[in-house]
Tab-separated table of C-alpha atoms in Angstrom:
chain	number	residue	atom	x	y	z
A	1	MET	CA	147.637	82.637	224.894
A	2	ARG	CA	147.016	86.324	224.684
A	3	LEU	CA	148.766	88.367	222.014
A	4	SER	CA	149.251	92.067	221.856
A	5	GLY	CA	151.296	94.629	219.939
A	6	LYS	CA	153.604	93.235	217.223
A	7	GLY	CA	152.638	89.643	218.012
A	8	PHE	CA	148.976	90.330	217.392
A	9	THR	CA	149.824	92.181	214.177
A	10	ARG	CA	151.872	89.225	212.841
A	11	PHE	CA	149.028	86.850	213.747
A	12	ALA	CA	146.412	89.013	212.053
A	13	ILE	CA	148.509	89.423	208.914
A	14	GLY	CA	149.206	85.683	208.793
A	15	LYS	CA	145.523	84.930	209.155
A	16	ARG	CA	144.663	87.329	206.349
A	17	LYS	CA	147.321	85.727	204.109
A	18	ARG	CA	145.921	82.270	204.771
A	19	SER	CA	142.414	83.533	204.003
A	20	THR	CA	143.668	85.102	200.789
A	21	LEU	CA	145.443	81.875	199.773
A	22	ILE	CA	142.353	79.793	200.517
A	23	ALA	CA	140.152	82.216	198.535
A	24	ALA	CA	142.599	82.127	195.624
A	25	ALA	CA	142.684	78.322	195.689
A	26	LEU	CA	138.898	78.156	195.698
A	27	ALA	CA	138.736	80.630	192.831
A	28	LEU	CA	141.211	78.507	190.864
A	29	VAL	CA	139.128	75.388	191.445
A	30	VAL	CA	135.928	77.157	190.446
A	31	SER	CA	137.643	78.702	187.430
A	32	GLY	CA	139.030	75.325	186.393
A	33	SER	CA	135.604	73.725	186.678
A	34	ALA	CA	134.065	76.515	184.604
A	35	ALA	CA	136.799	76.145	181.996
A	36	ALA	CA	136.121	72.432	181.868
A	37	ILE	CA	132.429	73.076	181.268
A	38	GLN	CA	132.805	75.867	178.710
A	39	PRO	CA	133.953	73.783	175.708
A	40	SER	CA	130.993	71.433	175.971
A	41	GLN	CA	128.679	74.379	176.465
A	42	ALA	CA	130.215	76.103	173.442
A	43	ALA	CA	129.914	72.928	171.398
A	44	ALA	CA	126.275	72.630	172.404
A	45	GLN	CA	125.678	76.255	171.418
A	46	VAL	CA	127.414	75.769	168.042
A	47	SER	CA	125.480	72.558	167.468
A	48	SER	CA	122.245	74.313	168.394
A	49	LYS	CA	123.030	77.198	166.040
A	50	ALA	CA	123.969	74.806	163.213
A	51	SER	CA	120.764	72.848	163.777
A	52	TYR	CA	118.737	76.056	163.728
A	53	GLU	CA	120.426	77.239	160.533
A	54	ALA	CA	119.970	73.813	158.920
A	55	ALA	CA	116.310	73.795	159.924
A	56	SER	CA	115.893	77.320	158.577
A	57	LEU	CA	117.555	76.363	155.282
A	58	SER	CA	115.413	73.252	155.114
A	59	THR	CA	112.336	75.415	155.580
A	60	PHE	CA	113.525	77.816	152.878
A	61	SER	CA	114.355	74.941	150.528
A	62	SER	CA	111.016	73.271	151.056
A	63	LYS	CA	109.241	76.512	150.249
A	64	PHE	CA	111.253	77.150	147.087
A	65	ALA	CA	111.472	73.535	145.938
A	66	ALA	CA	107.731	72.966	145.971
A	67	GLY	CA	106.622	72.179	142.442
A	68	LEU	CA	110.088	72.364	140.855
A	69	TYR	CA	110.398	70.640	137.490
A	70	SER	CA	114.191	70.553	137.848
A	71	SER	CA	115.865	67.694	139.701
A	72	ASN	CA	118.742	69.919	140.859
A	73	ALA	CA	118.718	73.546	141.985
A	74	ILE	CA	120.592	76.159	143.990
A	75	LEU	CA	119.447	79.719	144.760
A	76	ILE	CA	121.914	82.268	146.130
A	77	ASP	CA	121.566	85.839	147.385
A	78	LEU	CA	124.488	87.531	145.629
A	79	GLY	CA	124.549	90.329	148.187
A	80	ASN	CA	125.427	88.221	151.227
A	81	GLY	CA	126.131	84.806	149.698
A	82	GLU	CA	123.219	83.178	151.537
A	83	VAL	CA	121.995	79.928	149.970
A	84	GLN	CA	118.206	79.938	150.037
A	85	LEU	CA	117.486	76.790	148.054
A	86	LYS	CA	119.414	73.532	147.935
A	87	LYS	CA	118.170	70.573	145.946
A	88	ASN	CA	120.670	67.830	145.062
A	89	ILE	CA	123.344	70.494	144.662
A	90	ASN	CA	126.302	68.081	144.727
A	91	GLN	CA	124.764	65.434	142.495
A	92	LYS	CA	126.522	64.933	139.156
A	93	VAL	CA	124.676	66.491	136.238
A	94	TYR	CA	125.480	67.266	132.617
A	95	PRO	CA	125.755	71.030	132.044
A	96	ALA	CA	124.804	71.091	128.344
A	97	SER	CA	125.227	74.632	127.006
A	98	MET	CA	125.734	76.132	130.468
A	99	THR	CA	129.270	74.984	129.588
A	100	LYS	CA	129.581	78.073	127.424
A	101	MET	CA	129.754	80.258	130.529
A	102	MET	CA	133.197	78.746	131.140
A	103	THR	CA	134.068	78.925	127.432
A	104	VAL	CA	133.278	82.634	127.359
A	105	LEU	CA	134.981	83.433	130.674
A	106	VAL	CA	138.209	81.702	129.621
A	107	ALA	CA	138.031	83.413	126.226
A	108	LEU	CA	137.597	86.820	127.869
A	109	GLU	CA	140.672	86.191	129.987
A	110	ASN	CA	142.760	85.121	126.990
A	111	LEU	CA	141.634	87.241	124.038
A	112	SER	CA	144.351	89.821	123.465
A	113	ASP	CA	142.109	91.952	121.251
A	114	PRO	CA	138.335	91.256	121.106
A	115	GLN	CA	138.051	93.531	118.041
A	116	LYS	CA	140.478	91.424	116.012
A	117	LYS	CA	138.868	89.224	113.369
A	118	VAL	CA	139.055	85.437	113.554
A	119	THR	CA	138.660	83.095	110.582
A	120	LEU	CA	136.292	80.208	111.306
A	121	PRO	CA	137.791	76.920	110.045
A	122	ALA	CA	135.606	75.082	107.549
A	123	SER	CA	136.593	71.804	109.200
A	124	ILE	CA	134.558	72.447	112.350
A	125	PHE	CA	131.150	72.699	110.668
A	126	PRO	CA	130.354	69.163	109.366
A	127	ASP	CA	130.632	67.521	112.797
A	128	LEU	CA	128.583	70.250	114.506
A	129	LYS	CA	125.875	69.838	111.879
A	130	LYS	CA	125.958	66.062	112.305
A	131	GLN	CA	125.494	66.366	116.084
A	132	GLY	CA	122.655	68.852	115.735
A	133	ALA	CA	124.497	71.551	117.693
A	134	SER	CA	122.883	74.956	118.123
A	135	MET	CA	124.524	77.514	115.844
A	136	ALA	CA	124.848	81.286	115.810
A	137	GLY	CA	124.707	81.433	112.012
A	138	PHE	CA	128.318	82.018	111.018
A	139	LEU	CA	129.728	80.302	107.931
A	140	PRO	CA	132.871	78.329	107.055
A	141	GLY	CA	135.740	80.699	106.294
A	142	GLU	CA	133.921	83.713	107.748
A	143	LYS	CA	136.117	86.378	109.331
A	144	VAL	CA	134.425	87.416	112.580
A	145	LYS	CA	135.452	89.746	115.405
A	146	GLY	CA	136.244	88.054	118.710
A	147	ILE	CA	133.612	90.119	120.516
A	148	ASP	CA	130.989	88.913	118.020
A	149	LEU	CA	131.961	85.302	118.692
A	150	LEU	CA	131.495	85.942	122.409
A	151	TYR	CA	127.966	87.220	121.811
A	152	GLY	CA	127.371	84.342	119.386
A	153	SER	CA	128.319	81.873	122.113
A	154	MET	CA	126.255	83.376	124.915
A	155	LEU	CA	123.057	84.564	123.251
A	156	PRO	CA	122.019	81.922	120.688
A	157	SER	CA	124.401	79.371	122.256
A	158	GLY	CA	126.305	79.018	119.015
A	159	ALA	CA	128.684	76.073	118.890
A	160	ASP	CA	130.265	77.578	115.773
A	161	ALA	CA	131.152	80.693	117.764
A	162	SER	CA	132.450	78.735	120.774
A	163	ILE	CA	134.774	76.530	118.731
A	164	GLY	CA	135.875	79.577	116.739
A	165	LEU	CA	137.013	81.168	120.005
A	166	ALA	CA	138.844	77.992	121.000
A	167	TYR	CA	140.777	77.852	117.724
A	168	ALA	CA	141.584	81.556	117.827
A	169	ILE	CA	143.028	81.358	121.353
A	170	SER	CA	144.527	77.875	121.615
A	171	GLY	CA	144.719	76.514	118.071
A	172	SER	CA	142.346	73.639	118.841
A	173	GLU	CA	139.343	72.756	120.949
A	174	ALA	CA	141.313	70.195	122.974
A	175	ALA	CA	143.989	72.725	123.929
A	176	PHE	CA	141.358	75.262	124.947
A	177	VAL	CA	139.530	72.680	127.072
A	178	LYS	CA	142.701	72.277	129.129
A	179	LYS	CA	142.419	75.966	130.017
A	180	MET	CA	138.777	75.432	131.005
A	181	ASN	CA	139.647	72.581	133.360
A	182	ALA	CA	142.525	74.583	134.833
A	183	LYS	CA	140.132	77.485	135.494
A	184	ALA	CA	137.601	75.134	137.078
A	185	LYS	CA	140.287	73.821	139.414
A	186	LYS	CA	141.369	77.352	140.308
A	187	LEU	CA	137.782	78.309	141.168
A	188	GLY	CA	137.378	75.256	143.399
A	189	MET	CA	134.896	73.447	141.137
A	190	LYS	CA	135.801	70.051	142.608
A	191	HIS	CA	133.115	68.026	140.853
A	192	THR	CA	133.474	69.389	137.322
A	193	HIS	CA	135.271	68.137	134.222
A	194	PHE	CA	135.028	69.482	130.683
A	195	THR	CA	135.743	67.627	127.451
A	196	ASN	CA	134.497	70.233	124.980
A	197	VAL	CA	133.610	73.928	124.683
A	198	THR	CA	129.992	73.472	123.590
A	199	GLY	CA	128.313	71.219	126.150
A	200	LEU	CA	127.505	68.511	123.603
A	201	HIS	CA	127.001	65.296	125.545
A	202	ASN	CA	129.968	63.297	126.725
A	203	ALA	CA	129.922	60.979	129.745
A	204	ASN	CA	133.118	62.618	131.033
A	205	HIS	CA	131.736	66.135	130.652
A	206	TYR	CA	129.947	66.793	133.929
A	207	THR	CA	129.415	69.186	136.834
A	208	THR	CA	127.027	69.988	139.716
A	209	VAL	CA	124.660	72.919	140.114
A	210	LYS	CA	126.785	74.062	143.060
A	211	ASP	CA	129.901	74.140	140.866
A	212	MET	CA	127.990	76.006	138.170
A	213	SER	CA	126.973	78.601	140.749
A	214	VAL	CA	130.639	79.014	141.717
A	215	LEU	CA	131.506	79.591	138.052
A	216	MET	CA	128.664	82.024	137.465
A	217	LYS	CA	129.407	84.044	140.590
A	218	ALA	CA	133.048	84.413	139.562
A	219	ALA	CA	132.160	85.222	135.948
A	220	LEU	CA	129.695	87.951	136.920
A	221	LYS	CA	132.585	89.895	138.454
A	222	ASN	CA	133.815	90.404	134.897
A	223	SER	CA	131.894	93.419	133.564
A	224	THR	CA	132.017	92.197	129.953
A	225	PHE	CA	130.687	88.771	130.929
A	226	ARG	CA	127.856	90.411	132.855
A	227	LYS	CA	126.993	92.505	129.799
A	228	LEU	CA	127.026	89.424	127.576
A	229	MET	CA	124.762	87.497	129.950
A	230	THR	CA	122.225	90.301	130.285
A	231	THR	CA	122.024	91.252	126.585
A	232	HIS	CA	119.001	89.937	124.710
A	233	LYS	CA	119.687	91.049	121.144
A	234	TYR	CA	122.927	91.881	119.366
A	235	SER	CA	124.005	92.681	115.817
A	236	THR	CA	127.493	91.746	114.689
A	237	ALA	CA	129.834	93.821	112.569
A	238	PRO	CA	129.857	93.253	108.774
A	239	THR	CA	131.974	90.325	107.624
A	240	ASN	CA	133.287	88.957	104.339
A	241	LEU	CA	130.294	86.587	104.148
A	242	HIS	CA	127.652	88.725	105.892
A	243	PRO	CA	128.061	92.293	104.582
A	244	ASN	CA	125.303	93.492	106.911
A	245	GLY	CA	126.375	91.366	109.832
A	246	ILE	CA	123.936	89.032	111.574
A	247	THR	CA	121.571	89.548	114.486
A	248	VAL	CA	121.646	87.049	117.339
A	249	ARG	CA	119.097	86.712	120.128
A	250	SER	CA	119.175	85.253	123.619
A	251	THR	CA	117.693	81.766	123.848
A	252	LEU	CA	116.451	82.730	127.312
A	253	SER	CA	114.417	85.751	126.258
A	254	GLU	CA	113.278	84.029	123.057
A	255	SER	CA	111.971	81.033	125.029
A	256	ALA	CA	110.549	82.807	128.074
A	257	PRO	CA	106.850	83.705	128.211
A	258	THR	CA	108.039	86.729	130.219
A	259	LEU	CA	111.099	87.756	132.191
A	260	ASN	CA	109.083	89.750	134.706
A	261	PHE	CA	107.764	88.435	137.997
A	262	LYS	CA	106.168	90.065	141.036
A	263	GLY	CA	108.690	92.453	142.530
A	264	GLY	CA	111.429	91.859	140.000
A	265	ARG	CA	112.821	90.650	136.700
A	266	ILE	CA	115.159	88.015	135.304
A	267	LEU	CA	118.063	90.054	133.960
A	268	GLY	CA	119.624	87.323	131.871
A	269	GLY	CA	120.979	83.818	131.857
A	270	LYS	CA	122.401	80.850	129.993
A	271	THR	CA	120.131	78.030	128.951
A	272	GLY	CA	121.154	74.498	128.114
A	273	TYR	CA	119.706	71.271	126.783
A	274	THR	CA	120.751	67.802	125.747
A	275	ARG	CA	118.695	64.653	126.070
A	276	ALA	CA	120.923	63.454	128.925
A	277	ALA	CA	121.055	66.829	130.705
A	278	GLY	CA	117.431	67.822	130.364
A	279	LEU	CA	116.552	71.508	130.419
A	280	CYS	CA	119.078	73.622	132.338
A	281	LEU	CA	119.283	77.291	133.254
A	282	ALA	CA	121.718	79.559	135.051
A	283	SER	CA	119.916	82.846	135.599
A	284	LEU	CA	120.452	86.225	137.220
A	285	ALA	CA	117.524	88.178	138.639
A	286	VAL	CA	116.796	91.275	140.677
A	287	LYS	CA	114.016	91.554	143.237
A	288	ASN	CA	113.371	94.686	145.270
A	289	GLY	CA	116.840	95.946	144.444
A	290	ARG	CA	118.727	92.756	145.435
A	291	GLU	CA	120.373	90.362	142.987
A	292	TYR	CA	119.925	86.588	143.073
A	293	MET	CA	121.303	83.691	141.100
A	294	LEU	CA	119.481	80.448	140.384
A	295	VAL	CA	121.050	77.414	138.714
A	296	THR	CA	118.793	74.506	137.775
A	297	ALA	CA	119.306	71.282	135.831
A	298	GLY	CA	117.477	68.118	134.929
A	299	ALA	CA	114.034	69.449	134.029
A	300	ASP	CA	111.998	67.262	131.698
A	301	GLY	CA	111.207	68.641	128.296
A	302	SER	CA	113.095	69.862	125.254
A	303	PRO	CA	113.645	73.086	123.285
A	304	TRP	CA	110.326	72.368	121.582
A	305	SER	CA	108.299	71.801	124.738
A	306	LYS	CA	107.142	74.190	127.434
A	307	PRO	CA	110.266	75.870	128.937
A	308	TYR	CA	110.101	74.120	132.311
A	309	HIS	CA	113.544	75.395	133.343
A	310	ILE	CA	112.439	78.994	132.819
A	311	GLN	CA	109.131	78.280	134.509
A	312	ASP	CA	111.073	77.093	137.560
A	313	ALA	CA	112.897	80.418	137.690
A	314	LEU	CA	109.681	82.381	137.319
A	315	ASN	CA	108.152	80.340	140.170
A	316	VAL	CA	111.144	80.519	142.539
A	317	TYR	CA	112.184	84.178	142.375
A	318	PRO	CA	108.788	85.604	143.483
A	319	LYS	CA	108.945	83.490	146.680
A	320	ILE	CA	112.048	85.335	147.909
A	321	LYS	CA	111.378	87.492	150.948
A	322	ASN	CA	113.588	90.587	151.100
């Protein structure tokens, strides 16, 4: 049949519509097939990226972990949060005197006036002496400024200073420890529990190096905490029992052969030791203008041996590429 005029026009338009509908249907099918493929492709890409990142981290960790004395370690770039070393980071460890980072942070957040003097109860000293706790050098009945107790806790790791802070703020060590555990929970330290303010050994007083890094990172945001951690020598104000005050020194700088390494320096840190915990160290360092944090635990040795925990830090930080 031959069409012309309006008939031909209707036929042509109808044909074009059918072509358009067919093209649209094909496009929908193709689009649907592509959509069906995309999730698996995306999953493969994510998996590939995760595998690459895991392999990269494994390579980093192997490089940094070589020769470590510590059984547990985590190294973090504080600028971008990148973890460059992971070694048993979620394994339960005993924090020893690294505990005092939490003691000091909680005290800073609860001391109404750091310049106000606190009387150290005579009752706290016999037990500390019996347990062989490290002491700052304060005496029973001494009236000491809160700020001086903070330095006494962080630098020489004084248990007398730490418990003095607990009594001044909460009336007892047990009440203060509740604040420490509440702070740990708030920070997301899921594998940490404190039973005291000093780090003296207790089976229920435990953490992980990852949790300690969470604590340290949060604490360093407090300018006073940062100053305490990076001070190496401090003289207290005169007291009723020390008219000239006392001078306390950082256990880190006193124990370290040097704080310098190629391209940088360890700025400060908190050491720890008990027989069960081994030698521990949470340290802050700068290399080529970037800050890094290293937390280690479980190194063999003692306060009277070679400082293997500090040696680990001095070996790890120079390996950072930045």
